[in-house]
PDB file of C-alpha atoms and ligand atoms in Angstrom:
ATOM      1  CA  UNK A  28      67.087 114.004 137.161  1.00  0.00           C
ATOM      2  CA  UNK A  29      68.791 114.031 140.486  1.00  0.00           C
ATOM      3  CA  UNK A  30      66.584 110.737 141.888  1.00  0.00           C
ATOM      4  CA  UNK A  31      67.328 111.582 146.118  1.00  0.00           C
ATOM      5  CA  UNK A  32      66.491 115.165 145.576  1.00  0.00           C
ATOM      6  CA  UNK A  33      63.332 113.817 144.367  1.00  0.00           C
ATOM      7  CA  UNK A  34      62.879 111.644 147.048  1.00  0.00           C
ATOM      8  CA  UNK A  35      63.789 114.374 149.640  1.00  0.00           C
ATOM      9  CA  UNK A  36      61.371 116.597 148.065  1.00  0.00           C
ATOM     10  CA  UNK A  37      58.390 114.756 148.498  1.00  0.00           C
ATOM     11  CA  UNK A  38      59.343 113.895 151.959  1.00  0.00           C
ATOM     12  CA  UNK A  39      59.707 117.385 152.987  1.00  0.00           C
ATOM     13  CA  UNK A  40      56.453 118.509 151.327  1.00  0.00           C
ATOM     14  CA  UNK A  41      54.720 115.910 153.545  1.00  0.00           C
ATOM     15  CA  UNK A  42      56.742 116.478 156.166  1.00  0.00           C
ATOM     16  CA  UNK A  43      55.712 120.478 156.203  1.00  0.00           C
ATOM     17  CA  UNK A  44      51.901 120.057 155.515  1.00  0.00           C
ATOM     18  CA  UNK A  45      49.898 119.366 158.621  1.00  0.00           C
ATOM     19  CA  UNK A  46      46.634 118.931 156.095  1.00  0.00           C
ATOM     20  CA  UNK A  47      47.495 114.920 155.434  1.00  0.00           C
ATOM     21  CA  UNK A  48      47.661 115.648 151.619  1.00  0.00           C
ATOM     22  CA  UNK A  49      46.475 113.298 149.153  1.00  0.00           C
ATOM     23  CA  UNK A  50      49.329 111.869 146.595  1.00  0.00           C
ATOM     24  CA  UNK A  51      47.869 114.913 144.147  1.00  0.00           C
ATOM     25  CA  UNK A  52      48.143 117.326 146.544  1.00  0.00           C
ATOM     26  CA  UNK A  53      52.214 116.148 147.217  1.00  0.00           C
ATOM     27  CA  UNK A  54      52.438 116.087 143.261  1.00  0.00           C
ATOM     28  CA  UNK A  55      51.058 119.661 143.089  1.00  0.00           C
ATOM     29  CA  UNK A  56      53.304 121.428 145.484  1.00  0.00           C
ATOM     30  CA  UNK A  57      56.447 119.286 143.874  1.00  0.00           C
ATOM     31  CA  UNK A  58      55.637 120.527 140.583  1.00  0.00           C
ATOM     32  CA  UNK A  59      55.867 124.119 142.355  1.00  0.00           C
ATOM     33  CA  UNK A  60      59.298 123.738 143.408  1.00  0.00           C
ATOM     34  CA  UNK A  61      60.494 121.222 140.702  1.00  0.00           C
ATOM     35  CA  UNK A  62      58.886 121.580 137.884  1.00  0.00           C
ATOM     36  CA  UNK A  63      59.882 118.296 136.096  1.00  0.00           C
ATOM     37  CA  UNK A  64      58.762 115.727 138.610  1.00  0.00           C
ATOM     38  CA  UNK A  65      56.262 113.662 137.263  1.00  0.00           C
ATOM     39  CA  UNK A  66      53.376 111.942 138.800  1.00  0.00           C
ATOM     40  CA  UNK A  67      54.786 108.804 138.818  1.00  0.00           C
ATOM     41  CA  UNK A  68      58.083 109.839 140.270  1.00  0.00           C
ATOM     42  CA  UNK A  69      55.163 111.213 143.365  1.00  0.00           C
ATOM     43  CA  UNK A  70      53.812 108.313 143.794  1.00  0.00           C
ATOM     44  CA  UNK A  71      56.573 106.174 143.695  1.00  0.00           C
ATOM     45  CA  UNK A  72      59.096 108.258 146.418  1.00  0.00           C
ATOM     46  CA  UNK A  73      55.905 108.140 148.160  1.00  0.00           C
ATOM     47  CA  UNK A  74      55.928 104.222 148.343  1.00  0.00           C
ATOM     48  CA  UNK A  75      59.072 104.317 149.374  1.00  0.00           C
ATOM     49  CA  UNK A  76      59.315 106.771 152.046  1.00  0.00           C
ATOM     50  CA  UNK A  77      55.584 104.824 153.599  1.00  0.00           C
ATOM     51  CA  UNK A  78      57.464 101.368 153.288  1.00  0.00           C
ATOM     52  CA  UNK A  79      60.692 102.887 154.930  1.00  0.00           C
ATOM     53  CA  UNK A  80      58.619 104.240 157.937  1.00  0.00           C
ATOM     54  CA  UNK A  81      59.441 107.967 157.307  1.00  0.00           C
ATOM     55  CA  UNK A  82      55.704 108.859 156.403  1.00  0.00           C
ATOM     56  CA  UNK A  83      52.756 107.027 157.317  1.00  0.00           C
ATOM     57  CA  UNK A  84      49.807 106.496 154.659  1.00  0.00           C
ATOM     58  CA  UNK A  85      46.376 107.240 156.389  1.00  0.00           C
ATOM     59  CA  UNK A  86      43.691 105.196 154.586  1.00  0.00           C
ATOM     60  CA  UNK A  87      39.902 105.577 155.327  1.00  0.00           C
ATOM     61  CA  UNK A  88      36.888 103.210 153.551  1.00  0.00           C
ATOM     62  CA  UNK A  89      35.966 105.282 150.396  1.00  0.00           C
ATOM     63  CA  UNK A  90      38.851 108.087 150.983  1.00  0.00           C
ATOM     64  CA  UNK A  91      41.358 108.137 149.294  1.00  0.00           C
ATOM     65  CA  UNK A  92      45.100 107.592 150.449  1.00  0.00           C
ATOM     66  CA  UNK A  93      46.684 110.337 152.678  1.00  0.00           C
ATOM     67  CA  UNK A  94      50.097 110.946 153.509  1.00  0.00           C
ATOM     68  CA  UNK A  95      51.383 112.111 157.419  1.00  0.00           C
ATOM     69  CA  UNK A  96      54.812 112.648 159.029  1.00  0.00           C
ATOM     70  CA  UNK A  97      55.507 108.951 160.852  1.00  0.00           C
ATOM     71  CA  UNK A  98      57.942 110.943 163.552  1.00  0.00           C
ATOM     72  CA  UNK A  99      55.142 111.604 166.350  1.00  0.00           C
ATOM     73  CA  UNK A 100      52.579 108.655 166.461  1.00  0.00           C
ATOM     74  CA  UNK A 101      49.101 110.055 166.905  1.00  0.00           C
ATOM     75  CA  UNK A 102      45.595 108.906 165.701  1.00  0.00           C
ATOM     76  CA  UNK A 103      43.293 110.610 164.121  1.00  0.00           C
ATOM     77  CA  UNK A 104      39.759 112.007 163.987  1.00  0.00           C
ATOM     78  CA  UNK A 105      38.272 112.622 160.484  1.00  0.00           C
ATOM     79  CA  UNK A 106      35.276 114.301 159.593  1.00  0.00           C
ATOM     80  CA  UNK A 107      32.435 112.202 157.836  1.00  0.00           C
ATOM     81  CA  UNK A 108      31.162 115.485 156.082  1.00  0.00           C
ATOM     82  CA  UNK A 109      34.294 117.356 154.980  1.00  0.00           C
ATOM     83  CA  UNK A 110      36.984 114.304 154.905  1.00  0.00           C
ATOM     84  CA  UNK A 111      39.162 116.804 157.231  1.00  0.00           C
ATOM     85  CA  UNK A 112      41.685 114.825 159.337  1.00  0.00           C
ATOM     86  CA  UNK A 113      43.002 116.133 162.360  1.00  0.00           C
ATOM     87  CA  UNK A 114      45.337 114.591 164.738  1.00  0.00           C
ATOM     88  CA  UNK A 115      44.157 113.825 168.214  1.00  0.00           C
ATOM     89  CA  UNK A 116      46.269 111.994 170.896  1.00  0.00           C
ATOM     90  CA  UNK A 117      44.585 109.146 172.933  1.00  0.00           C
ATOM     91  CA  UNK A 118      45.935 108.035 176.147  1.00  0.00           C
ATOM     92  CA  UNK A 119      48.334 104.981 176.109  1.00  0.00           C
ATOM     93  CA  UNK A 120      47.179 103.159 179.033  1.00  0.00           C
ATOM     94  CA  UNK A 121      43.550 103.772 177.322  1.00  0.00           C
ATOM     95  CA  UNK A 122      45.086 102.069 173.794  1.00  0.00           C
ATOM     96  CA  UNK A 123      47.056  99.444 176.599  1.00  0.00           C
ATOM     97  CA  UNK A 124      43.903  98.649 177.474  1.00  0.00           C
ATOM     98  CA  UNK A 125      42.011  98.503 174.272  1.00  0.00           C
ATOM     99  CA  UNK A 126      44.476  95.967 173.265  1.00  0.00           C
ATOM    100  CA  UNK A 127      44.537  93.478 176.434  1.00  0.00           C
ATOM    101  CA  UNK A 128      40.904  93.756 176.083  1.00  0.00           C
ATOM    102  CA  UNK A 129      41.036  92.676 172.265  1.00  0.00           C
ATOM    103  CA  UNK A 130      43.043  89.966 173.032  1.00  0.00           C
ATOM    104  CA  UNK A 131      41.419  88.700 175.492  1.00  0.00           C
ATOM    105  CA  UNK A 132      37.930  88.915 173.642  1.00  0.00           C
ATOM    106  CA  UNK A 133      39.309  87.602 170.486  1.00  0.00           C
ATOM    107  CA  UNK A 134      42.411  84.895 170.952  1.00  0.00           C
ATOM    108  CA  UNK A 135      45.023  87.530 169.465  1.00  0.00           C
ATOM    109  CA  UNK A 136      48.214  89.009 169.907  1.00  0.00           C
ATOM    110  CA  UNK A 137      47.897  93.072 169.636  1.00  0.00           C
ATOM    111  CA  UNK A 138      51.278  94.656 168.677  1.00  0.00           C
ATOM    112  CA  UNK A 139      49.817  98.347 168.175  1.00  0.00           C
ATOM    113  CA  UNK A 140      46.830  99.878 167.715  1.00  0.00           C
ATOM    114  CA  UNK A 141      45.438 102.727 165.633  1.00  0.00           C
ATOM    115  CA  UNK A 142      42.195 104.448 166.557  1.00  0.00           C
ATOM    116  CA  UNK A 143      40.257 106.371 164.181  1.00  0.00           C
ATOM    117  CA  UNK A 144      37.330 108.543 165.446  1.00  0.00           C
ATOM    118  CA  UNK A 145      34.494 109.979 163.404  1.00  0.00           C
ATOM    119  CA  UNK A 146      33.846 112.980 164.133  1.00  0.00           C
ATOM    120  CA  UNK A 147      31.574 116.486 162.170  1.00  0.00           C
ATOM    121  CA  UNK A 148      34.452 119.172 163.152  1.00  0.00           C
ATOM    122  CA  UNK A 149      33.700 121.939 164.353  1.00  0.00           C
ATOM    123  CA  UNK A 150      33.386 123.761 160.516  1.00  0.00           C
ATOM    124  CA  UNK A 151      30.830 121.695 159.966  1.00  0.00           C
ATOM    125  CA  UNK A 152      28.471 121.785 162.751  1.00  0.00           C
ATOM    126  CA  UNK A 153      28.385 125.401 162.158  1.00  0.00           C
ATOM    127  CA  UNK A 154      27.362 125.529 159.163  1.00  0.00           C
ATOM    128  CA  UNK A 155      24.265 123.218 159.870  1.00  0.00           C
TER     129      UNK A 155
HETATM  130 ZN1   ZN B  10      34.058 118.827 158.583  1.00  0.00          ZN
HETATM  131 ZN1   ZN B  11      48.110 112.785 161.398  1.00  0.00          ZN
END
């Protein structure tokens, strides 16, 4: 097993699917192209590549973990009926803002901020 071509797998699957996959999801399309990866191997170039800031891990209460491509900062709106994430940009001076206003309210010293908003997309309010 060739343990960077591994590595550069999995980083290109995430880097290629604009659907935030879940680690299953990465293992599934790996096990297209290489058919030998394990799971483990997944989750583990996974790690890596989240604690080496090339992909960012999107976590929401009771979702499980989601991968993203790190490169463009963005935030995201997720869907509370379908668990669909799509990325949304918010302003900086509104996040600059956000932040000053945080720190002031609460005594601390913002270095970034990520902004999450809940949203029913536009798939779902249709179908109600
Ligand atoms: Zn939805
Ligand atoms: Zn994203």
């Amino acid at each position: 097993m060739n343990f960077s071509k591994q590595r550069e797998l999995v980083k290109d699957i995430v880097m290629q699917s604009h659907d935030h996959p879940t680690a299953e999801m990465v293992y599934n399309r790996a096990r297209n192209i290489m058919p030998g990866i394990g799971m483990a191997t997944v989750y583990r170039n996974l790690n890596v590549l989240v604690e080496t800031g090339v992909l960012n891990r999107v976590s929401f209460p009771g979702d499980i973990d989601r991968f993203d491509n790190a490169k463009d900062p963005h935030d995201h709106a997720y869907c509370v009926n379908c668990k669909n994430i799509i990325d949304i940009m918010i302003p900086e001076k509104t996040k600059k803002k956000l932040m000053a206003d945080a720190a002031q309210a609460n005594g601390i010293s913002p270095i970034n901020c990520k902004i999450t908003i809940e949203i029913v997309c536009d798939d779902c309010a249709q179908n109600n």
